[in-house]
Amino acid sequence: MNAPVIVFDLDDTLLDTGPCFNDAIDEFIEGVRDHFHGAFDAEEIRRVQEETDVPSQAGGGFDATRFPKSFVATYRHFCRERNTEPDSASEKRWYKLGWDAFNKVPEIYEDALHVLESLRGRADLRLYTLGVEETQSAKILAHGLDRIFSRTHIVSRKDAAALHAMTSDAAPSSIAVVGDSIRYEINPALELGYFAIHIRKENPWKHMIVPPVSEEYHEAENLTQARAILEEQFLAPVLSPAAGGEA
């Protein structure tokens, strides 16, 4: 009998990616306020940046330059508001700030390795991440995750078709997906009839906030809680020697 398959998302599920971007956004906002001598409110700058920072393709298509471009576009927006010409040096500064955040290696959640190691002998663990090969591989290698997962899939689009492509060798009833995004991990899993666990995050990226296609999924606050759900409701119970030794 084949082992059950558990698919883990990477960013904001195993790695604490949010601070990399949030710190850059805060620095950008303060920089724009200084540039325009406090003419614009911080929350207004944040709102414009959020509205600009959206996927360039419907359905989760990935653009590595999206985040740094959102800084440049936001800066240009406020230049128009002030009827001034954008400064090329400032544009380069904002783009570099966004690009550096995108390429930064985030910290791993403190329980991630313990949870993964404890599941490793009981399931076929696979990693599923949206992004570009160079950036995502650097994150994976930096934290030694390459030795844990049997397969790693770095994709440019996350939807039901992409998820199915990496799990087509297993029966739907034997597949679980763990991720922080209803849009990119949970809904595709539900569409395919997989077991799904959503790890809730505070202040998620607004584009991630979509209604689930059904209520047939589980909620967890962290990876430790997700493991407990997997052990109780997805993985076959481990028999003790006494229980398994009698005919």
Short mmCIF file of C-alpha atoms in Angstrom, two decimals:
data_model
loop_
_atom_site.label_atom_id
_atom_site.label_comp_id
_atom_site.label_asym_id
_atom_site.label_seq_id
_atom_site.Cartn_x
_atom_site.Cartn_y
_atom_site.Cartn_z
CA MET A 1 0.00 0.00 0.00
CA ASN A 2 1.40 3.39 -0.98
CA ALA A 3 2.11 5.94 1.75
CA PRO A 4 -0.30 8.85 2.10
CA VAL A 5 0.87 12.07 0.47
CA ILE A 6 1.08 15.36 2.38
CA VAL A 7 1.73 18.50 0.32
CA PHE A 8 3.13 21.53 2.13
CA ASP A 9 3.19 25.10 0.88
CA LEU A 10 6.43 26.98 1.56
CA ASP A 11 5.97 30.74 2.03
CA ASP A 12 3.99 31.71 5.13
CA THR A 13 3.36 28.03 5.87
CA LEU A 14 6.86 26.72 6.62
CA LEU A 15 8.72 30.02 6.29
CA ASP A 16 7.76 33.33 7.92
CA THR A 17 7.83 35.30 4.68
CA GLY A 18 5.46 38.09 5.68
CA PRO A 19 7.98 40.19 7.67
CA CYS A 20 10.32 40.38 4.66
CA PHE A 21 7.64 42.19 2.69
CA ASN A 22 5.99 44.06 5.55
CA ASP A 23 9.29 45.60 6.67
CA ALA A 24 9.99 46.72 3.11
CA ILE A 25 6.51 48.25 2.82
CA ASP A 26 6.97 50.17 6.07
CA GLU A 27 10.35 51.48 4.90
CA PHE A 28 8.86 52.44 1.53
CA ILE A 29 5.97 54.33 3.15
CA GLU A 30 8.29 56.32 5.38
CA GLY A 31 10.56 57.04 2.43
CA VAL A 32 7.69 58.33 0.28
CA ARG A 33 6.40 60.48 3.13
CA ASP A 34 9.86 62.01 3.54
CA HIS A 35 10.24 62.48 -0.20
CA PHE A 36 7.00 64.49 -0.34
CA HIS A 37 7.67 66.22 3.00
CA GLY A 38 4.72 64.58 4.75
CA ALA A 39 2.17 65.64 2.15
CA PHE A 40 0.57 62.17 2.10
CA ASP A 41 -0.82 60.06 4.90
CA ALA A 42 0.87 56.71 5.56
CA GLU A 43 -2.38 54.78 5.24
CA GLU A 44 -3.10 56.38 1.86
CA ILE A 45 0.33 55.31 0.60
CA ARG A 46 -0.28 51.80 1.96
CA ARG A 47 -3.68 51.62 0.24
CA VAL A 48 -2.28 52.60 -3.15
CA GLN A 49 0.59 50.12 -2.83
CA GLU A 50 -1.84 47.31 -1.94
CA GLU A 51 -4.03 48.12 -4.93
CA THR A 52 -0.99 48.09 -7.21
CA ASP A 53 0.50 44.87 -5.85
CA VAL A 54 -1.81 42.37 -7.57
CA PRO A 55 -1.02 39.35 -9.76
CA SER A 56 -0.51 40.21 -13.39
CA GLN A 57 -2.32 37.08 -14.53
CA ALA A 58 -5.66 35.71 -13.42
CA GLY A 59 -5.61 32.43 -11.52
CA GLY A 60 -2.31 32.88 -9.74
CA GLY A 61 0.14 33.55 -12.55
CA PHE A 62 3.44 34.65 -11.04
CA ASP A 63 5.48 37.74 -11.87
CA ALA A 64 8.75 38.06 -9.95
CA THR A 65 8.86 41.81 -10.56
CA ARG A 66 5.34 42.50 -9.29
CA PHE A 67 6.30 43.59 -5.78
CA PRO A 68 9.16 45.98 -6.69
CA LYS A 69 7.09 47.37 -9.56
CA SER A 70 4.28 48.14 -7.12
CA PHE A 71 6.64 50.48 -5.24
CA VAL A 72 7.61 52.31 -8.42
CA ALA A 73 3.98 52.57 -9.56
CA THR A 74 2.90 53.89 -6.16
CA TYR A 75 5.67 56.50 -6.18
CA ARG A 76 4.60 57.62 -9.67
CA HIS A 77 1.00 57.86 -8.50
CA PHE A 78 1.93 60.37 -5.83
CA CYS A 79 4.16 62.27 -8.23
CA ARG A 80 1.06 62.77 -10.38
CA GLU A 81 -0.85 63.89 -7.30
CA ARG A 82 1.79 66.55 -6.72
CA ASN A 83 2.16 67.34 -10.41
CA THR A 84 5.88 66.56 -10.32
CA GLU A 85 8.11 64.42 -12.53
CA PRO A 86 9.31 61.10 -11.09
CA ASP A 87 12.98 61.03 -10.17
CA SER A 88 14.89 58.10 -11.71
CA ALA A 89 17.17 57.73 -8.69
CA SER A 90 14.14 57.41 -6.42
CA GLU A 91 12.54 54.87 -8.74
CA LYS A 92 15.71 52.77 -8.67
CA ARG A 93 15.80 53.03 -4.89
CA TRP A 94 12.20 51.81 -4.51
CA TYR A 95 12.65 49.02 -7.03
CA LYS A 96 15.77 47.75 -5.26
CA LEU A 97 13.99 47.85 -1.91
CA GLY A 98 11.18 45.68 -3.27
CA TRP A 99 13.51 43.34 -5.13
CA ASP A 100 15.72 42.80 -2.08
CA ALA A 101 12.64 41.88 -0.01
CA PHE A 102 11.52 39.41 -2.67
CA ASN A 103 14.92 37.68 -2.67
CA LYS A 104 15.47 37.65 1.08
CA VAL A 105 15.57 34.23 2.77
CA PRO A 106 12.87 34.27 5.48
CA GLU A 107 13.14 32.65 8.89
CA ILE A 108 11.66 29.19 9.28
CA TYR A 109 8.84 28.75 11.80
CA GLU A 110 10.26 27.30 15.00
CA ASP A 111 8.11 24.16 14.91
CA ALA A 112 8.48 23.48 11.17
CA LEU A 113 11.42 21.08 11.15
CA HIS A 114 10.15 19.13 14.15
CA VAL A 115 6.71 18.73 12.57
CA LEU A 116 8.14 17.67 9.22
CA GLU A 117 10.57 15.18 10.76
CA SER A 118 7.79 13.63 12.84
CA LEU A 119 5.63 13.11 9.74
CA ARG A 120 8.43 12.03 7.43
CA GLY A 121 8.28 8.32 8.23
CA ARG A 122 4.50 8.17 8.02
CA ALA A 123 3.81 9.96 4.75
CA ASP A 124 5.30 10.96 1.42
CA LEU A 125 6.06 14.66 2.01
CA ARG A 126 6.04 16.98 -1.01
CA LEU A 127 6.79 20.69 -1.26
CA TYR A 128 4.68 22.95 -3.47
CA THR A 129 5.65 26.59 -3.88
CA LEU A 130 4.82 29.52 -6.13
CA GLY A 131 7.79 31.50 -7.45
CA VAL A 132 10.95 31.37 -9.50
CA GLU A 133 13.46 28.53 -9.34
CA GLU A 134 16.48 30.52 -8.13
CA THR A 135 14.70 32.37 -5.32
CA GLN A 136 12.66 29.47 -3.98
CA SER A 137 15.56 27.01 -4.23
CA ALA A 138 17.72 29.37 -2.14
CA LYS A 139 15.07 29.37 0.60
CA ILE A 140 14.71 25.59 0.50
CA LEU A 141 18.47 24.94 0.64
CA ALA A 142 19.11 27.54 3.34
CA HIS A 143 16.88 25.65 5.76
CA GLY A 144 17.81 22.11 4.67
CA LEU A 145 14.30 21.37 3.45
CA ASP A 146 15.62 19.58 0.37
CA ARG A 147 16.52 16.55 2.50
CA ILE A 148 13.00 16.21 3.90
CA PHE A 149 10.75 16.28 0.84
CA SER A 150 10.56 13.49 -1.71
CA ARG A 151 9.55 15.97 -4.40
CA THR A 152 9.76 19.74 -4.74
CA HIS A 153 7.54 21.58 -7.20
CA ILE A 154 8.30 25.25 -7.91
CA VAL A 155 5.50 26.52 -10.11
CA SER A 156 4.53 29.76 -11.84
CA ARG A 157 0.82 29.19 -11.26
CA LYS A 158 -1.11 27.61 -8.40
CA ASP A 159 -4.49 26.15 -9.28
CA ALA A 160 -6.22 22.77 -9.33
CA ALA A 161 -4.47 21.73 -12.54
CA ALA A 162 -0.99 22.48 -11.13
CA LEU A 163 -1.77 20.69 -7.87
CA HIS A 164 -3.14 17.66 -9.69
CA ALA A 165 -0.05 17.47 -11.89
CA MET A 166 2.18 16.91 -8.86
CA THR A 167 -0.15 14.40 -7.15
CA SER A 168 -1.64 12.44 -10.04
CA ASP A 169 0.17 9.28 -8.93
CA ALA A 170 -1.92 9.04 -5.75
CA ALA A 171 -5.62 8.54 -5.00
CA PRO A 172 -7.46 11.73 -3.94
CA SER A 173 -8.44 10.14 -0.61
CA SER A 174 -4.75 9.62 0.24
CA ILE A 175 -3.66 13.24 -0.36
CA ALA A 176 -3.58 16.11 2.15
CA VAL A 177 -2.62 19.74 1.50
CA VAL A 178 -1.39 22.18 4.17
CA GLY A 179 -1.17 25.87 3.31
CA ASP A 180 -1.96 29.41 4.39
CA SER A 181 -3.88 30.51 1.28
CA ILE A 182 -7.51 29.71 0.61
CA ARG A 183 -7.02 30.91 -2.97
CA TYR A 184 -3.83 29.08 -3.85
CA GLU A 185 -3.81 25.91 -1.73
CA ILE A 186 -7.11 25.17 -0.01
CA ASN A 187 -9.60 25.80 -2.84
CA PRO A 188 -7.59 23.79 -5.40
CA ALA A 189 -7.33 20.94 -2.87
CA LEU A 190 -11.08 21.03 -2.24
CA GLU A 191 -11.81 21.04 -5.95
CA LEU A 192 -9.77 17.84 -6.28
CA GLY A 193 -11.33 16.15 -3.27
CA TYR A 194 -8.18 16.25 -1.13
CA PHE A 195 -7.95 16.59 2.65
CA ALA A 196 -7.06 20.24 3.36
CA ILE A 197 -5.76 22.20 6.34
CA HIS A 198 -5.72 26.00 6.26
CA ILE A 199 -3.17 27.67 8.55
CA ARG A 200 -4.66 31.02 9.48
CA LYS A 201 -2.52 34.15 9.29
CA GLU A 202 -3.11 37.63 10.67
CA ASN A 203 -3.38 40.37 8.04
CA PRO A 204 -3.10 38.17 4.95
CA TRP A 205 -2.39 39.69 1.56
CA LYS A 206 -5.77 41.01 0.42
CA HIS A 207 -5.62 39.12 -2.86
CA MET A 208 -5.54 35.89 -0.84
CA ILE A 209 -8.90 36.61 0.78
CA VAL A 210 -11.49 34.65 -1.18
CA PRO A 211 -14.40 32.48 -0.02
CA PRO A 212 -13.72 28.75 0.19
CA VAL A 213 -15.43 26.61 -2.43
CA SER A 214 -16.77 24.44 0.41
CA GLU A 215 -16.52 24.12 4.18
CA GLU A 216 -14.92 20.66 3.96
CA TYR A 217 -11.52 21.73 5.27
CA HIS A 218 -9.81 22.18 8.62
CA GLU A 219 -8.37 25.26 10.32
CA ALA A 220 -5.14 25.45 12.34
CA GLU A 221 -3.22 28.25 14.03
CA ASN A 222 0.20 26.76 13.36
CA LEU A 223 2.05 23.71 12.07
CA THR A 224 1.86 21.89 15.39
CA GLN A 225 -1.93 22.10 15.32
CA ALA A 226 -1.92 21.05 11.67
CA ARG A 227 0.09 17.94 12.56
CA ALA A 228 -2.41 17.03 15.27
CA ILE A 229 -5.25 17.27 12.77
CA LEU A 230 -3.35 15.12 10.28
CA GLU A 231 -2.62 12.49 12.93
CA GLU A 232 -6.18 12.39 14.22
CA GLN A 233 -8.14 12.61 10.99
CA PHE A 234 -5.93 11.77 8.01
CA LEU A 235 -3.07 9.43 8.87
CA ALA A 236 -3.71 5.83 9.87
CA PRO A 237 -3.11 5.33 13.58
CA VAL A 238 0.25 3.85 14.51
CA LEU A 239 -0.30 0.48 16.16
CA SER A 240 1.59 -0.26 19.35
CA PRO A 241 3.64 -3.52 19.45
CA ALA A 242 1.09 -5.07 21.80
CA ALA A 243 -1.86 -4.12 19.64
CA GLY A 244 -0.18 -5.32 16.47
CA GLY A 245 1.32 -8.52 17.89
CA GLU A 246 -1.82 -10.59 18.41
CA ALA A 247 -3.33 -12.68 15.64
#
